[in-house]
mmCIF file of C-alpha atoms in Angstrom:
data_model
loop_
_atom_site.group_PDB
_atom_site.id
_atom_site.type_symbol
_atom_site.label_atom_id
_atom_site.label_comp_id
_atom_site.label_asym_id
_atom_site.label_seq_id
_atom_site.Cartn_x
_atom_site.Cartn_y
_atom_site.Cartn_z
ATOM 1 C CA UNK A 1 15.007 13.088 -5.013
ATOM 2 C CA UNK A 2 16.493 9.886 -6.314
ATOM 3 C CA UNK A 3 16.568 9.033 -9.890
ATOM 4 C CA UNK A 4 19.001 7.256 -12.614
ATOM 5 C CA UNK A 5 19.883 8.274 -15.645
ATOM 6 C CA UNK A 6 20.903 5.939 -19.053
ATOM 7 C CA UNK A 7 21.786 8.629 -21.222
ATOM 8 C CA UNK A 8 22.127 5.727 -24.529
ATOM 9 C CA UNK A 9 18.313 5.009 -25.440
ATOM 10 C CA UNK A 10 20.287 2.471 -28.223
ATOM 11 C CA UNK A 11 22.890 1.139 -28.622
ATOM 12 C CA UNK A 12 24.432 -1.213 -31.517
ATOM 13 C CA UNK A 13 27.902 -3.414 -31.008
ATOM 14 C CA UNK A 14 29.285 -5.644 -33.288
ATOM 15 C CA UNK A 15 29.432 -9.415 -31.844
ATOM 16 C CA UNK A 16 32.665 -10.158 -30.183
ATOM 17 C CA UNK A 17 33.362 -6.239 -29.307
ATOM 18 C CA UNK A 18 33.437 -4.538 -26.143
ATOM 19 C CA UNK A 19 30.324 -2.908 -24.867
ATOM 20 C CA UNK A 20 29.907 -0.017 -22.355
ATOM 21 C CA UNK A 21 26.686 0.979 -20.909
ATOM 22 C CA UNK A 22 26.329 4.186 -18.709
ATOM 23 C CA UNK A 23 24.713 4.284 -15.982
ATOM 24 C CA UNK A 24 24.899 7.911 -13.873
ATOM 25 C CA UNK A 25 22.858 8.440 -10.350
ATOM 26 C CA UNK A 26 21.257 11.008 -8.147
ATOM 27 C CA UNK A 27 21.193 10.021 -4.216
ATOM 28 C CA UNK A 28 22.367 12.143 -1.223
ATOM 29 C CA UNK A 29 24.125 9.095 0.917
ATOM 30 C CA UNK A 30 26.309 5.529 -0.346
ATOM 31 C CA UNK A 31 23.559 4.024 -2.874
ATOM 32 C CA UNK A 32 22.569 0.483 -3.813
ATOM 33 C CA UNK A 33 22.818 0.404 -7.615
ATOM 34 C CA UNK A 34 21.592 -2.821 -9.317
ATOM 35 C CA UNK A 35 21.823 -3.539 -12.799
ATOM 36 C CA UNK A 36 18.800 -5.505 -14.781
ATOM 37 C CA UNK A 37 18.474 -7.036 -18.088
ATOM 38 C CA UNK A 38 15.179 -8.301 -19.910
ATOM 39 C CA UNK A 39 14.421 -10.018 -22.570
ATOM 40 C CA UNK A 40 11.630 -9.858 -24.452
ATOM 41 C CA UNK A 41 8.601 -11.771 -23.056
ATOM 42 C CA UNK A 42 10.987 -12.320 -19.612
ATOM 43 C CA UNK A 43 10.745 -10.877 -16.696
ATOM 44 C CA UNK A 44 13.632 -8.709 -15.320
ATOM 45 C CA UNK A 45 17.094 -11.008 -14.698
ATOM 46 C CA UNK A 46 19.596 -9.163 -11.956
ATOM 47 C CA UNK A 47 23.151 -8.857 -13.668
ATOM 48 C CA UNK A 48 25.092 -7.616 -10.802
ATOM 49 C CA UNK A 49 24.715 -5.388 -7.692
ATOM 50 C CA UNK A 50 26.453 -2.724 -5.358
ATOM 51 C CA UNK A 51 26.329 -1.851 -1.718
ATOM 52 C CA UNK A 52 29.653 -1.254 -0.731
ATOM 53 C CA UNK A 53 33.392 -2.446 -0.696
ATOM 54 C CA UNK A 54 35.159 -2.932 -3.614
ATOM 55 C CA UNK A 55 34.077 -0.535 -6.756
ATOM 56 C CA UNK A 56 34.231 -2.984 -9.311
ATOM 57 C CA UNK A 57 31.641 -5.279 -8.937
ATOM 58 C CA UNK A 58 31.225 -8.789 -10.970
ATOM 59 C CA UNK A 59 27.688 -10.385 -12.209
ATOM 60 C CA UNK A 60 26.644 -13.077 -13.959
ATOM 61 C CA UNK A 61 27.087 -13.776 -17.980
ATOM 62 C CA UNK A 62 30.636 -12.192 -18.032
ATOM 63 C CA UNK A 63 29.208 -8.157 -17.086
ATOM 64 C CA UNK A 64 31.205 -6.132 -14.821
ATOM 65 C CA UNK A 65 30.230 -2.909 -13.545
ATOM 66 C CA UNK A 66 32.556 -0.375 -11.753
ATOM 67 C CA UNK A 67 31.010 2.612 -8.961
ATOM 68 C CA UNK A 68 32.772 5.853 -9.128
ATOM 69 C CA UNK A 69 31.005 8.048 -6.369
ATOM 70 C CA UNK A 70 33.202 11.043 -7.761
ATOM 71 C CA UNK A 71 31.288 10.795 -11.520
ATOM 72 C CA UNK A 72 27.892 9.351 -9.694
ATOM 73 C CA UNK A 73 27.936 6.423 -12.162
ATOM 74 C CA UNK A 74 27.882 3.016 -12.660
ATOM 75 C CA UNK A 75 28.632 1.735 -15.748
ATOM 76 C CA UNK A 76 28.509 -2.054 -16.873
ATOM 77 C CA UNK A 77 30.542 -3.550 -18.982
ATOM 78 C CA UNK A 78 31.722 -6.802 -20.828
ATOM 79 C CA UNK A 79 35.064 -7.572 -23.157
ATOM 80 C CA UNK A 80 33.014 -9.388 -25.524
ATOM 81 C CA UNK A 81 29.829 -9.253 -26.540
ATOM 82 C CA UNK A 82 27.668 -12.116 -27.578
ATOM 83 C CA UNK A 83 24.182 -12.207 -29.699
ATOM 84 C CA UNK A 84 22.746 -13.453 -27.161
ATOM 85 C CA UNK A 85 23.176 -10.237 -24.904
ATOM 86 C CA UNK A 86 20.741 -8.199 -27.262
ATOM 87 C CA UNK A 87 18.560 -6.624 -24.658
ATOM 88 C CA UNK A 88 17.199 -3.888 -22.454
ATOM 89 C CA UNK A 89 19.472 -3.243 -20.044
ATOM 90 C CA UNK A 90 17.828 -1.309 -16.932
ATOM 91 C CA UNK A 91 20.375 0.417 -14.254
ATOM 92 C CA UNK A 92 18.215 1.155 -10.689
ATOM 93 C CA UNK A 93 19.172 2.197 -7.247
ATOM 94 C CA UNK A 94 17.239 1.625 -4.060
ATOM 95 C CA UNK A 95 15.457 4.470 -2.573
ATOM 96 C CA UNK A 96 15.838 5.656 0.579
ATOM 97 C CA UNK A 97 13.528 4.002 2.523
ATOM 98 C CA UNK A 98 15.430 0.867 1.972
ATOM 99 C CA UNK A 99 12.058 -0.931 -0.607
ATOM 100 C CA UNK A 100 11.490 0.143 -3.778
ATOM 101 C CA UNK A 101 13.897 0.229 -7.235
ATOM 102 C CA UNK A 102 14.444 3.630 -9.147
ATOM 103 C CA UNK A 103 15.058 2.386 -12.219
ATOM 104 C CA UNK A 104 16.432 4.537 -15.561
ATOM 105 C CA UNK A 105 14.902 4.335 -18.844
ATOM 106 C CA UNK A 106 16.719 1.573 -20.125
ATOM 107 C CA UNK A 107 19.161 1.369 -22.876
ATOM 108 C CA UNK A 108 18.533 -1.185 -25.941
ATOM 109 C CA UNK A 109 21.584 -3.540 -26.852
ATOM 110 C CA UNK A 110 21.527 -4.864 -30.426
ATOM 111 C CA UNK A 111 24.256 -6.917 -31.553
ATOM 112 C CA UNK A 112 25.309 -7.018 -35.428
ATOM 113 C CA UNK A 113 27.120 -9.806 -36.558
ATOM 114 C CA UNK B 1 12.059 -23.995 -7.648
ATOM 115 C CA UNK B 2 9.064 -21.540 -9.098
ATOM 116 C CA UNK B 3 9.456 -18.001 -10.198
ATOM 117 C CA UNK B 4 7.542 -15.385 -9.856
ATOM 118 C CA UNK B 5 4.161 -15.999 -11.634
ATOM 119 C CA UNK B 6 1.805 -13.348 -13.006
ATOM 120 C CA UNK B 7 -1.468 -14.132 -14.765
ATOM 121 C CA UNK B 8 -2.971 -13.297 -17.122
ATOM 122 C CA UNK B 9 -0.347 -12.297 -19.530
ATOM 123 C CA UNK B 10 -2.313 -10.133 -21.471
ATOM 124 C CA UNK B 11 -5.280 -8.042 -20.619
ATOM 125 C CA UNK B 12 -7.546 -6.083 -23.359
ATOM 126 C CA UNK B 13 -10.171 -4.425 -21.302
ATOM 127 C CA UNK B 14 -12.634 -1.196 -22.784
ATOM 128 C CA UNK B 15 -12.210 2.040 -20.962
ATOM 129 C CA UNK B 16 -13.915 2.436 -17.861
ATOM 130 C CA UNK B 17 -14.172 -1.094 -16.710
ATOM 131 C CA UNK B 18 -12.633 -2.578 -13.958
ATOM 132 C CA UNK B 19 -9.150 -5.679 -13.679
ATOM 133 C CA UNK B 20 -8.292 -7.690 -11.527
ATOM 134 C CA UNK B 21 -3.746 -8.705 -11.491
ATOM 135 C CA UNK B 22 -2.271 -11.494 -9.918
ATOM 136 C CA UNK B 23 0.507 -12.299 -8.442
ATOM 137 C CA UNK B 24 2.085 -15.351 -7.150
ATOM 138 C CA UNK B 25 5.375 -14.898 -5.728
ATOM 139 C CA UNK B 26 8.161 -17.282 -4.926
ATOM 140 C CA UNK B 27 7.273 -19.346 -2.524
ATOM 141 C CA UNK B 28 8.689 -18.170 1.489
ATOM 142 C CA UNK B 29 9.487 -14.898 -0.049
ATOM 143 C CA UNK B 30 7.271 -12.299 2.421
ATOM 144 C CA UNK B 31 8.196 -9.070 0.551
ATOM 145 C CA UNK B 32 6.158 -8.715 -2.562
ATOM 146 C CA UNK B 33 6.243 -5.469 -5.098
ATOM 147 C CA UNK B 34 4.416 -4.191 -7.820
ATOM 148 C CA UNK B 35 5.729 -1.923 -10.245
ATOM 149 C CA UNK B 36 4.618 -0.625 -13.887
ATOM 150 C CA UNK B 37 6.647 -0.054 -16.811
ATOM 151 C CA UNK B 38 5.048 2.131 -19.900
ATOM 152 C CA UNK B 39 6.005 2.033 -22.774
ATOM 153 C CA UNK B 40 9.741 3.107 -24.014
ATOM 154 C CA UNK B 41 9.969 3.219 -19.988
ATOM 155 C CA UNK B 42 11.875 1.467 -16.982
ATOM 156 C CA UNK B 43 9.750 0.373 -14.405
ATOM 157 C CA UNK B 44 8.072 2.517 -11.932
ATOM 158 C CA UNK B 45 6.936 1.703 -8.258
ATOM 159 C CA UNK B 46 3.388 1.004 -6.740
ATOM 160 C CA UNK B 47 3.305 -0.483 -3.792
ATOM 161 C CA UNK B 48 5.146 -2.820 -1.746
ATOM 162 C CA UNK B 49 3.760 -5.468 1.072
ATOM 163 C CA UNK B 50 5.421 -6.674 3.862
ATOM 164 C CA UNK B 51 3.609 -10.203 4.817
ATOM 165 C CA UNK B 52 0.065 -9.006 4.594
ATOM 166 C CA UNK B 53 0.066 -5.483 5.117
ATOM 167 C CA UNK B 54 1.096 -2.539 2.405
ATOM 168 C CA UNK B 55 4.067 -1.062 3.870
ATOM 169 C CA UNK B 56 4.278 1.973 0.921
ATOM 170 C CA UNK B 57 2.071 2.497 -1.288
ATOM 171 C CA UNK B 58 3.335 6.414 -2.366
ATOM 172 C CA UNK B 59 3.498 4.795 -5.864
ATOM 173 C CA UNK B 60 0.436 4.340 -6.513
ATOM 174 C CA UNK B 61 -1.035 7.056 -9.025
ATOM 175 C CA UNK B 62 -4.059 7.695 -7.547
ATOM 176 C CA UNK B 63 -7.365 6.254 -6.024
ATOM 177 C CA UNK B 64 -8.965 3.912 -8.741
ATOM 178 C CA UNK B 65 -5.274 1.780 -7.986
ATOM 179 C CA UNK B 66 -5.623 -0.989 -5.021
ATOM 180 C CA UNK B 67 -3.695 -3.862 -4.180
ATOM 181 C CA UNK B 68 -4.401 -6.342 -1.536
ATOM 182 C CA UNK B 69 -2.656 -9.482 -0.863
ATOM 183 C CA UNK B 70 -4.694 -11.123 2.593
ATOM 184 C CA UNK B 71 -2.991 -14.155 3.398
ATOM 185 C CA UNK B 72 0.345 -12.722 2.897
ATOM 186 C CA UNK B 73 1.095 -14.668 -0.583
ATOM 187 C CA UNK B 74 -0.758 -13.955 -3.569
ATOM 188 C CA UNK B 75 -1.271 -10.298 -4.206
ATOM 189 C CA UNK B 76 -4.234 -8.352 -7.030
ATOM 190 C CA UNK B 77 -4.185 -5.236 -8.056
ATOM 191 C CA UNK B 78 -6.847 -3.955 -8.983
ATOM 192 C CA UNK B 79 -7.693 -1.119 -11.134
ATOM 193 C CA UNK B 80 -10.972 0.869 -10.944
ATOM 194 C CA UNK B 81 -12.397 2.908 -13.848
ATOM 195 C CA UNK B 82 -9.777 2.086 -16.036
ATOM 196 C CA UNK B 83 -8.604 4.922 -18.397
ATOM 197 C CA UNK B 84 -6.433 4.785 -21.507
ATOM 198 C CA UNK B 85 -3.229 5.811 -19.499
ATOM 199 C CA UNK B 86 -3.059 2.901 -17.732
ATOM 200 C CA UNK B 87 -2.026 0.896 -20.557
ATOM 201 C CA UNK B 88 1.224 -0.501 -19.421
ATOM 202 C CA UNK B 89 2.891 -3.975 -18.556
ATOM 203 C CA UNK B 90 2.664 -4.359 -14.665
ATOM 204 C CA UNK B 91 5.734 -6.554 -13.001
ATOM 205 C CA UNK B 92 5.397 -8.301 -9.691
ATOM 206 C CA UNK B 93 8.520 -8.953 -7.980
ATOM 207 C CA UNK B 94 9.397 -11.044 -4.500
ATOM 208 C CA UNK B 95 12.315 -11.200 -2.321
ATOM 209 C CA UNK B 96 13.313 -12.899 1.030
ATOM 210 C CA UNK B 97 11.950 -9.966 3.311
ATOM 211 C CA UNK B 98 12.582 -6.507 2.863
ATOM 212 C CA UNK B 99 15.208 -5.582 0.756
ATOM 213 C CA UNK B 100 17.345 -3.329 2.232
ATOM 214 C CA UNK B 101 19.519 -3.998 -0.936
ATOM 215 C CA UNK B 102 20.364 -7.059 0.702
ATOM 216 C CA UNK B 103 17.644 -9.259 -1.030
ATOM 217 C CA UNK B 104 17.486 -9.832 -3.872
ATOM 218 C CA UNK B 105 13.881 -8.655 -5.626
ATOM 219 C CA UNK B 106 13.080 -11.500 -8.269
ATOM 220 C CA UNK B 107 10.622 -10.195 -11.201
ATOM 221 C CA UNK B 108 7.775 -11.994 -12.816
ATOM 222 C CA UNK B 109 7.314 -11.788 -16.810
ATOM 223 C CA UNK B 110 4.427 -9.268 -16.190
ATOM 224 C CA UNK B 111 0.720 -9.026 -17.308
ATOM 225 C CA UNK B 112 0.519 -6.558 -20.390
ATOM 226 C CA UNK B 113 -2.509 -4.301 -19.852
ATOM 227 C CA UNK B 114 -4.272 -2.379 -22.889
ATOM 228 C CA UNK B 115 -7.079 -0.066 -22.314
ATOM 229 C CA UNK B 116 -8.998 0.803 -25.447
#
């Protein structure tokens, strides 16, 4: 079966740092993999997504993410972080059947200052 | 243009009893998901309608769950008998037709259910 996992439930970075968030996946054929943010009281914003081609993929709000089917994971990133990036960040693929989001657990972004 | 729209935003409802969800989805956008996200959680998949008809529904937990959306725009799900466990925040999401990872599914704020 398909799943995703976010093995950071938390994670702090100081404003202006680099951030990393990993993202690994579990699917038998090429996968979809989307990346999500959400703020509170907002619904969930799409960052960036994946279907194919190149590996490192570009989103909005300066993230990045790069696919590497060899580690099954899809990591986003961004060179510098900003206080207003402190949110859940969700990672999902599509399933199989071409509909519905798998999505991980999430991993919390704060930013210190 | 509009987002997705969900009402009401919060629900407090006794255990037992019976809500009612809505959705309003972007407008033109005939694929229209439901998902729910408990707490500490990322979101988990119900059911997802193609125009007027559910075209999966293996998320749905079990029986007392129903969604209907007739005139292929505005969806409700509804929840029988509702127990304690169903306390969640339920998200609505739209997209152009179905995804095939091609369309992008837009998300509504969600309606925050508590069952005491």
């Amino acid at each position: 079966a398909q799943s995703v996992t976010q093995p950071d439930i938390h994670i702090t970075v100081s404003e202006g740092a680099s951030l990393e968030l990993r993202c690994n996946y579990s699917y038998g054929a090429t996968p979809y993999l989307f990346w999500y943010v959400q703020s509170p009281g907002q619904g969930l914003q799409l960052l960036l997504k994946y279907f194919s081609g190149d590996t490192l993929v570009q989103g909005i709000k300066g993230f990045e993410a790069e696919f590497k089917r060899s580690q099954s994971s899809f990591n986003l990133r961004k060179p510098s972080v900003h206080w207003s990036d402190a949110a859940e960040y969700f990672c999902a693929v599509e399933d199989q059947a071409g509909t519905a989001l798998i999505f991980g657990k999430g991993t919390t972004l704060s930013v210190s200052s | 243009g509009a987002g997705v729209s969900q009402t009401p935003s919060n629900k407090v409802t006794e255990k037992g009893k019976y809500v009612e969800l809505r959705c309003d989805p972007i407008s033109g956008h005939t694929a229209l998901y439901w998902y729910r996200q408990s707490l500490g959680q990322g979101p988990e998949f119900l059911i997802y309608f193609q125009g007027t008809g559910a075209a999966d529904d293996s998320g749905l937990p079990n029986d007392r769950f129903f969604a209907v959306r007739p005139e292929g725009s505005v969806s409700t799900l509804k929840i029988q008998r509702t127990e304690r466990g169903d306390s969640a925040v339920y998200l609505c999401a739209s997209s152009l037709e179905a995804s095939g990872g091609l369309n992008e599914q837009f998300f509504g704020p969600g309606t925050r259910l508590t069952v005491l």
